[in-house]
XYZ file of C-alpha atoms in Angstrom:
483
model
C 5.669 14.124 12.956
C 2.681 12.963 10.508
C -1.105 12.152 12.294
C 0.166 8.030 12.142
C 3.505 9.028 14.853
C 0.934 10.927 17.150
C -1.528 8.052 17.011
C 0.793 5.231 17.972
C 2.315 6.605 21.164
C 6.056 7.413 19.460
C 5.901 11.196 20.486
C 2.589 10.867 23.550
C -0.878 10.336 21.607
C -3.784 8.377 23.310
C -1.830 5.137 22.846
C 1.672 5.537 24.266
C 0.776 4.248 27.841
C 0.726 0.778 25.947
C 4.158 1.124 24.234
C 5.664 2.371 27.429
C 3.804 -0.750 29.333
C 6.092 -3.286 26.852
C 8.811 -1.178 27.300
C 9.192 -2.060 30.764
C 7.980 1.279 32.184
C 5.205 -0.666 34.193
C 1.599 -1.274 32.947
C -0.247 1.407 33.870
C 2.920 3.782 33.685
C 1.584 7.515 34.055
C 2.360 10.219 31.434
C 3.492 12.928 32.677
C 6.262 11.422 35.535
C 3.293 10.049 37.761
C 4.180 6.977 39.765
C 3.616 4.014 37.322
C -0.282 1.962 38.503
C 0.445 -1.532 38.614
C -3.253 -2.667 37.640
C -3.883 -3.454 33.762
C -7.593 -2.893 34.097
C -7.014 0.869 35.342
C -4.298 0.914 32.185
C -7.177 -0.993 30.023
C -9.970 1.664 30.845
C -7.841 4.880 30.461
C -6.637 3.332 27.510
C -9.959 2.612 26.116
C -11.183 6.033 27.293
C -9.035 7.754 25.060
C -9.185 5.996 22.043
C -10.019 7.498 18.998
C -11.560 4.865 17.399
C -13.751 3.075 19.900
C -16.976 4.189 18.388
C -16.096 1.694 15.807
C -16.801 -1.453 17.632
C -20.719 -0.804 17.663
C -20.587 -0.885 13.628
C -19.394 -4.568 13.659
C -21.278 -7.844 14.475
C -19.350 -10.001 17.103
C -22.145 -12.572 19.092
C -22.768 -11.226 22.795
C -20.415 -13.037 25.037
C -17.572 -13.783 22.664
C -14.088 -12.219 22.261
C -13.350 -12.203 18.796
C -9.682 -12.577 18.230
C -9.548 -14.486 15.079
C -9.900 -11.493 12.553
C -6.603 -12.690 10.780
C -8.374 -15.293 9.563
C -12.157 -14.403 9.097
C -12.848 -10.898 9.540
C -16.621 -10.028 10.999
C -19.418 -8.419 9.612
C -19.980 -4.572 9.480
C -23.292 -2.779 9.046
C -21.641 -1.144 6.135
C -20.512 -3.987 4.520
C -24.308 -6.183 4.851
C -25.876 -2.913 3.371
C -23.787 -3.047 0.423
C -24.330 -6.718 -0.339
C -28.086 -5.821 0.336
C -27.942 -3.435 -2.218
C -26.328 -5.633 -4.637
C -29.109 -8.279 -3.738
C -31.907 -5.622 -4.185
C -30.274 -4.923 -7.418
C -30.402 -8.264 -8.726
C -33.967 -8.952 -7.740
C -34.905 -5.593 -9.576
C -32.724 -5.292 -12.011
C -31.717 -8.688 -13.330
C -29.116 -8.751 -15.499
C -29.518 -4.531 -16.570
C -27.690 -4.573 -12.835
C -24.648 -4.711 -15.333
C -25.556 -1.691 -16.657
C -28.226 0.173 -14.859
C -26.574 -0.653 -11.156
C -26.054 2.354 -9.069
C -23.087 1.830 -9.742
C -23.153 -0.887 -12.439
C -21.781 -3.808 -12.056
C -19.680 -4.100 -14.826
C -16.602 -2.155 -13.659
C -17.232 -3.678 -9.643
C -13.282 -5.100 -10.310
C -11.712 -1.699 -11.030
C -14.302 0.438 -8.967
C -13.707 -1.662 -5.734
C -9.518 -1.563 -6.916
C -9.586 1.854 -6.743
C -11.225 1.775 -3.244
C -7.801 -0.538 -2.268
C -5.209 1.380 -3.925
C -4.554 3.824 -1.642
C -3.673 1.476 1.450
C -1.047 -0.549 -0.590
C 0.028 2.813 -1.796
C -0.608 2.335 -5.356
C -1.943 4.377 -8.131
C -5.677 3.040 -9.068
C -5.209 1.598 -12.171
C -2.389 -0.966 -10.590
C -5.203 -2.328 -8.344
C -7.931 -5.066 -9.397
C -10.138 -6.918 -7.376
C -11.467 -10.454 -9.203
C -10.521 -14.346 -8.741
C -9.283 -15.641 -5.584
C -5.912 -15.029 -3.728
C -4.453 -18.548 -5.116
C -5.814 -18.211 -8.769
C -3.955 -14.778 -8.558
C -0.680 -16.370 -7.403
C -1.223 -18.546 -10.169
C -1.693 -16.029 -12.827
C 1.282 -13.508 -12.002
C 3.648 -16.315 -10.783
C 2.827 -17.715 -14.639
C 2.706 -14.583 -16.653
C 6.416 -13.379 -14.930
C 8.009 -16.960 -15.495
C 6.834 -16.372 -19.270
C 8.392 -12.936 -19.311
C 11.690 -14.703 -18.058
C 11.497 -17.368 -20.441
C 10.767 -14.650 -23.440
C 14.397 -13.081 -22.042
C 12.330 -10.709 -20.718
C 13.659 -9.366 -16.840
C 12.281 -6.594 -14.537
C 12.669 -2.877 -15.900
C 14.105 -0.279 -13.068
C 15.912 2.369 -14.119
C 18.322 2.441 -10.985
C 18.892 -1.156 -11.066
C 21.269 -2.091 -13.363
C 20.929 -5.982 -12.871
C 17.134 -4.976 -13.364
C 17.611 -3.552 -17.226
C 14.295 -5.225 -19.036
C 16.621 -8.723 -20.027
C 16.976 -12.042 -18.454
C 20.292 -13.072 -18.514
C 21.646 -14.972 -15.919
C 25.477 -16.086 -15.660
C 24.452 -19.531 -17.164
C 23.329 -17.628 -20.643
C 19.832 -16.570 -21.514
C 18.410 -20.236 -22.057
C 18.792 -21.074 -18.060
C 15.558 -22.039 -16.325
C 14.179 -19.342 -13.869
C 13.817 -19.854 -10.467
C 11.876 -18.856 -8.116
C 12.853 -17.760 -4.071
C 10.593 -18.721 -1.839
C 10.935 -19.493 2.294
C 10.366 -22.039 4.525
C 7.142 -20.591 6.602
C 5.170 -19.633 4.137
C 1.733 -20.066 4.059
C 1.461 -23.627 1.356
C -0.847 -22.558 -0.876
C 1.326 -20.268 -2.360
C 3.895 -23.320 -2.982
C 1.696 -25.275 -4.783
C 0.693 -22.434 -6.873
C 4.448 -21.406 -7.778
C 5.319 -25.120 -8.166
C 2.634 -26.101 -10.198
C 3.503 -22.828 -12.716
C 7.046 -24.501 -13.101
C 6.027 -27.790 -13.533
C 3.589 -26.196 -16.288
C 6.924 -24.862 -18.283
C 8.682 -27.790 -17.863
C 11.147 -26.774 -14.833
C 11.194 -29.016 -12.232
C 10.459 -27.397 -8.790
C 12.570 -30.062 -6.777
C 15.319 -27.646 -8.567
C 14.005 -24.492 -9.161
C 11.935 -23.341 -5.988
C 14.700 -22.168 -3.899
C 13.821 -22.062 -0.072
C 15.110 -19.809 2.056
C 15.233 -20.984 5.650
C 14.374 -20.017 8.991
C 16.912 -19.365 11.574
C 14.673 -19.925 14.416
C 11.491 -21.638 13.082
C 9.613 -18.370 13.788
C 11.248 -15.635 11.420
C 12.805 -15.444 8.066
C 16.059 -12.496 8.392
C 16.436 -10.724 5.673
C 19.850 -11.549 5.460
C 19.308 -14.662 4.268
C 16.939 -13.739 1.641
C 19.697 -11.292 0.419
C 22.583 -14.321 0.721
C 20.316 -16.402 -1.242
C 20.127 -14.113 -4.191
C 23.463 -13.881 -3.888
C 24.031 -17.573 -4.017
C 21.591 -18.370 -6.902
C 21.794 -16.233 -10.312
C 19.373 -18.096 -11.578
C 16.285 -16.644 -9.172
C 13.948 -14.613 -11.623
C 11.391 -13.997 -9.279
C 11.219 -13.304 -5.673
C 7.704 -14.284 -3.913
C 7.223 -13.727 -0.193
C 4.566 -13.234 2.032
C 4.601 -9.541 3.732
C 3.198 -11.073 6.955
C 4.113 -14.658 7.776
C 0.789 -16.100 8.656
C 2.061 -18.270 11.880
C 4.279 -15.726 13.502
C 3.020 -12.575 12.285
C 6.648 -11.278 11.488
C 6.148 -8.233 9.064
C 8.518 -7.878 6.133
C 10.735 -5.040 5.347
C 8.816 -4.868 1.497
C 10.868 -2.271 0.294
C 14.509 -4.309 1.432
C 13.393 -7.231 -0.286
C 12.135 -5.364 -3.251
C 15.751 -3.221 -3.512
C 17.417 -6.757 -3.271
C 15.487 -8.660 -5.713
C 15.850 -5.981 -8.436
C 19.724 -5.772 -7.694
C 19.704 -9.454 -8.522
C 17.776 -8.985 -11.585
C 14.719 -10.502 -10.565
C 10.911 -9.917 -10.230
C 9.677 -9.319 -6.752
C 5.820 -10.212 -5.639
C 4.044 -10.321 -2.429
C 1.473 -12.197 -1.126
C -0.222 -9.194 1.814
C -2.904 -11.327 2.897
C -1.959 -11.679 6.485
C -1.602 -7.339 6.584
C -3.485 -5.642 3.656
C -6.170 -4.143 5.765
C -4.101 -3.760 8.846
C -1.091 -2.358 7.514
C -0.390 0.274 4.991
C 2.025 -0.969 2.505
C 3.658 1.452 -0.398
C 3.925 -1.085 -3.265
C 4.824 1.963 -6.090
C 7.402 3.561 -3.882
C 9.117 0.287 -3.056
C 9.428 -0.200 -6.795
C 7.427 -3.811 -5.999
C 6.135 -5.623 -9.505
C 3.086 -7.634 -8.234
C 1.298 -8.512 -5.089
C -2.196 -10.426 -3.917
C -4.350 -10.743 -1.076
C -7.757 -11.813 0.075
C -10.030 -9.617 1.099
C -11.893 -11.831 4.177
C -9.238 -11.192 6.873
C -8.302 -7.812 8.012
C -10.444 -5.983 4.691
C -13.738 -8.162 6.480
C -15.252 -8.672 3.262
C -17.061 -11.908 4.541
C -16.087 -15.764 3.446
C -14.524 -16.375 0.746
C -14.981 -12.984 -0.755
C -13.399 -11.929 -3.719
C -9.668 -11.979 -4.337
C -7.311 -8.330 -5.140
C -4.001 -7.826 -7.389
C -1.305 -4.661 -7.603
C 0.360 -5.119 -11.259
C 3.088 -2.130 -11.320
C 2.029 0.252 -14.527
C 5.624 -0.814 -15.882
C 3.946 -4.608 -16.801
C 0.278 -3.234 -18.269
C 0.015 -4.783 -21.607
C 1.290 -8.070 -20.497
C -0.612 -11.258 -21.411
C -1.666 -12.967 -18.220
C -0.573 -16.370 -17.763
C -4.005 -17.335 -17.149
C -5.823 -15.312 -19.969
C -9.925 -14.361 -19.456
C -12.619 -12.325 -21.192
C -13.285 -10.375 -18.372
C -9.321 -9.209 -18.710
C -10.263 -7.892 -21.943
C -10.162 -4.205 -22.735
C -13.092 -3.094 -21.922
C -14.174 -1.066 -24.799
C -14.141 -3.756 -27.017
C -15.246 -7.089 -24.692
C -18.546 -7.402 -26.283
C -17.404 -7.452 -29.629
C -16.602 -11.502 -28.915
C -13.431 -10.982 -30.585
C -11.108 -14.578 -30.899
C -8.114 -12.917 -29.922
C -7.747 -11.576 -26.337
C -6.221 -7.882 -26.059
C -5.789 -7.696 -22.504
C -6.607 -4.361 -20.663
C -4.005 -1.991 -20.177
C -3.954 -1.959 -16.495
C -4.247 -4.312 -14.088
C -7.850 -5.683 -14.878
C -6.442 -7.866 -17.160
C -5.355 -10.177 -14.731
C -9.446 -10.195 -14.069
C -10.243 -13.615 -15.482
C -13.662 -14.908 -15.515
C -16.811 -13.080 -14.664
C -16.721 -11.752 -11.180
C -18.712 -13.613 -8.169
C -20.960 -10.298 -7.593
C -22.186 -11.345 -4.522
C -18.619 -12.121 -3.009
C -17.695 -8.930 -3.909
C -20.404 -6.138 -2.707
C -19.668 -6.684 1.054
C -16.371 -5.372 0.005
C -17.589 -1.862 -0.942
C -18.708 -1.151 2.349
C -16.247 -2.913 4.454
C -13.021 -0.928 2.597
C -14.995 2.031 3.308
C -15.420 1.656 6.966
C -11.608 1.142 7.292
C -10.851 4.335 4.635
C -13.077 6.146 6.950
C -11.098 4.838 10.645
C -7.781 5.698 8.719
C -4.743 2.485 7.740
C -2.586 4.774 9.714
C -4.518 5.358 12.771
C -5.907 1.204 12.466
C -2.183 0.920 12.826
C -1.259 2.829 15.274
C -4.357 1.095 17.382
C -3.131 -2.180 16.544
C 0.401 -1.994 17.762
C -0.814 -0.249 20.874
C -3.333 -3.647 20.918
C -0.217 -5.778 20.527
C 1.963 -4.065 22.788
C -0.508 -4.392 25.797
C -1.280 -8.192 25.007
C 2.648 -9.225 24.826
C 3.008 -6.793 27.898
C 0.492 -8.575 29.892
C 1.686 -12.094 29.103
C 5.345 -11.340 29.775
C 4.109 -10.278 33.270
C 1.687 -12.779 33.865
C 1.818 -16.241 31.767
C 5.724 -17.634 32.483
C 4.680 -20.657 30.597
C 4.151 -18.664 27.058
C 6.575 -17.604 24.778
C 6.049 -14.667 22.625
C 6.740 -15.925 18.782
C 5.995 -12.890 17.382
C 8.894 -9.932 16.774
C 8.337 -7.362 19.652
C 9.522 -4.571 17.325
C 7.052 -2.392 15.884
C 8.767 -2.342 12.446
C 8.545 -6.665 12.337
C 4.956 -6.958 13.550
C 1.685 -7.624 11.640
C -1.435 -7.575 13.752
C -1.712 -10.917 15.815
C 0.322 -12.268 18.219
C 1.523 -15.980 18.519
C 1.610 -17.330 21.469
C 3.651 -20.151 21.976
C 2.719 -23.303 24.627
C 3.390 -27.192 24.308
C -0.724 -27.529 24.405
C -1.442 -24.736 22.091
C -4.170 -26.526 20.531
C -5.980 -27.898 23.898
C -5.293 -24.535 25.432
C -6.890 -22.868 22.224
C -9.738 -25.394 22.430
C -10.374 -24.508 25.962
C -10.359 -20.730 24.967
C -13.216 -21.285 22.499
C -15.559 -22.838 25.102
C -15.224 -20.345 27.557
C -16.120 -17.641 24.214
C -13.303 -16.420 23.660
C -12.038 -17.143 19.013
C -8.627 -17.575 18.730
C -6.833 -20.449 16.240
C -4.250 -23.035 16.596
C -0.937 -23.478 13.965
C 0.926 -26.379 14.424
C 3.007 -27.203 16.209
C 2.379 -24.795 18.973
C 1.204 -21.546 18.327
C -1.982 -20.179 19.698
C -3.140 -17.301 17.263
C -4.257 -13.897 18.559
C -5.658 -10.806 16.616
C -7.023 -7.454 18.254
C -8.155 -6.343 15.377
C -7.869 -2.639 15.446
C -11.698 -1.601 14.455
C -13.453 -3.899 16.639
C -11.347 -4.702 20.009
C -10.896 -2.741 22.803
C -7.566 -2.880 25.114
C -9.972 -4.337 27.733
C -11.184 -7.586 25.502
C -7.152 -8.469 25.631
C -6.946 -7.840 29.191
C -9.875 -10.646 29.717
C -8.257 -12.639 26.697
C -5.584 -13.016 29.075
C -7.358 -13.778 32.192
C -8.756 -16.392 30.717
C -5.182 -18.195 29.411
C -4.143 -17.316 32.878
C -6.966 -19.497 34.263
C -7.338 -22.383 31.918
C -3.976 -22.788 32.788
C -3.613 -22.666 36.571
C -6.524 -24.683 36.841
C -5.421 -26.995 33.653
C -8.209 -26.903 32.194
C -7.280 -27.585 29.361
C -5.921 -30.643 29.948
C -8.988 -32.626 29.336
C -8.980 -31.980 25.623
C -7.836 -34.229 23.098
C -5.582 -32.815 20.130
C -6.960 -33.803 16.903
C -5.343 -34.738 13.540
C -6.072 -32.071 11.801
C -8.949 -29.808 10.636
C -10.183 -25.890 10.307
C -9.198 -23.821 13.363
């Protein structure tokens, strides 16, 4: 048993009174035999009492009076992570533009410095890890630079993967167009993205973006991924999400990797609804590319700066979407014509990168290296676990969307009611930050590092209210808009 099995409750640990609460032992079950305590606030304060990582909270900036349970979308601001974009602003003012140079540290390796600061909780090696652009640009680029690898006859290289043997040819012969497997809940951006890098090589995407489908409007199974590449020989590359942003179903990375490969395709994920919350193991899955922002569960502030994994088995690749900050860096100042991109994954860096959108970064990853991905985890299925506990017991007119097993859940919850969006409306007036998805799904996150097991207890009290009073009937739904 590693420190991550203790910490989540599996074998006792300061969680497990959660677990066994959504297991149907009772909340407030007793370790230990005792006669299960039917009251969640006695089961919220015990639980809260012994966890490990409450002294957290106090290092992040949530408004008096609100509970903050929209973290999968907008992560808040740490004391670590405004010092570090002080710093950087200090620097500026000071230093002008030797802050390149004479930073402490400089700023011209911030994209690799603040990649090597990921790495380790995607479980990569440093140099497969660079932080620069924005999530979508990133899609962009490695959805483009693998098509071109496809259409140069080039296919993914794994030695115990015989489909996967460094060629691209597909039972149609080597001049079939690639396609690329995609599924039906996915968060849009990244459709646009992959559709508008077809459309760019002249494949249509009405033909080539194969969608995979959802059996219940909730999940995507596995199986059908795998019956898809089954189906289609033409699928080069495999793009899905690792966390479906409405549900919060968490993909089995390392399946879908195995099963792309077998098929002789690529296989990229887009972590932004889990990097931060999760600890993913991109190199031993034998994944070849993956993005993710770095405002949600990393905390880095709005629109902060964007992160890539490139597998070393691709560095020396041309990016699709070429840049002088991709350049090797010995030689980027020379203002040479030809681009030699860098042989790791900075050269999918492309312009200059937004300093200021990146410092918060520095000090945000840190406060997370320093809580542990493995005991965030562990806090955040506990989290989880209590919430779906509580509104099995006590809100018969929610459904749980989100997969109850640990193994298929990311780090909200989505709640499921006909008014989701006046009932989420009604929540923000009375303080407590959730988010609406159409067409029903109320959105929410415990956050690990911030919330405590009795901020979902009075999450829930409040739905509870709002709807026996209906409340939240008054609202009008909108047409749209940021939630």
């Amino acid at each position: 048993m590693d420190d991550s099995d203790a910490a989540s409750g599996e074998s006792g640990g300061p969680y497990a009174p959660a677990r066994d609460a959504l297991a149907g032992e009772g909340l407030g079950a007793a370790d230990g035999g005792g006669a299960a305590d039917p009251d969640p606030a006695v089961l919220a304060a015990r639980l809260d009492d012994g966890d490990p990582l409450s002294g957290f909270a106090d290092r992040y900036h949530v408004p008096d009076g609100v509970l903050y349970m929209d973290g999968n979308s907008l992560g808040p601001a740490s004391d670590a992570a405004l010092a570090s974009l002080d710093r950087v602003v200090d620097e500026w003012r000071d230093r002008l533009i030797g802050g390149w140079t004479d930073a402490d540290p400089p700023w011209f390796e911030v994209g690799e410095r603040l990649g090597d600061a990921l790495a380790p909780i995607v479980g990569a090696e440093p140099s497969e890890v660079v932080v620069g652009n924005s999530i979508t640009v990133n899609v962009h680029t490695l959805i483009g630079t693998f098509l071109d690898e496809l259409l140069a006859g080039n296919g993914p290289d794994r030695e115990e993967f015989e489909a996967a043997d460094g060629t691209w040819e597909p039972d149609g012969g080597p001049d079939t167009e690639p396609a690329v497997l995609v599924n039906e809940l996915d968060f849009p951006s990244d459709h646009y993205a992959v559709r508008a890098q077809l459309r760019q090589r002249g494949i249509d995407p009405d033909e080539k973006l194969r969608v995979v489908p959802s059996r219940d409007g909730r999940t995507i199974d596995p199986r059908d991924i795998e019956a898809a590449l089954a189906a289609h020989d033409d699928v080069g590359i495999v793009c899905m999400p690792t966390a479906l942003y409405r549900s919060g179903q968490l993909f089995d990375v390392a399946r879908i990797a195995d099963a792309g490969h077998e098929a002789g395709a690529y296989v990229g994920f887009d972590a932004a609804h889990s990097a931060g919350a999760v600890r993913h193991e991109f190199g031993d899955a034998g994944v070849d590319f993956a993005v993710w922002c770095t405002y949600k569960y990393l905390n880095a502030g709005p629109g902060s700066i964007g992160a890539l994994f490139v597998a070393e088995r691709h560095h020396g690749l041309t990016p699709a979407l070429a840049g002088w900050w991709g350049h090797e860096k010995a030689t980027q100042f020379e203002m040479n014509m030809e681009y030699t991109p860098a042989e790791s994954a900075g050269a999918w860096q492309i312009g200059t990168p937004p300093l200021l959108a990146a410092a918060p970064l520095e000090g945000s990853v840190e406060l997370l290296r320093e809580a542990g991905i493995d005991r965030l985890r562990a806090k955040s299925l506990a989290l989880t676990d209590f919430l779906i506990a509580l509104v099995d017991a006590r809100l018969p007119a929610v459904d749980v969307g989100t997969p109850r097993e640990h193994a298929a859940r990311g780090g909200h919850v989505a709640l499921e009611h006909p008014d989701a969006e006046r009932l989420s409306e009604a929540l923000r007036d009375r303080g407590v930050v959730v988010d609406f998805r159409p067409p029903n799904v109320v959105r929410v996150c415990p956050a690990a590092p911030y919330t405590g097991f009795a901020d979902v207890l009075e999450v829930v009290d409040e739905i509870e209210a709002i709807l026996k009073s209906g409340a939240h009937e008054s609202y009008a739904t909108s047409e749209g808009g940021v939630t």
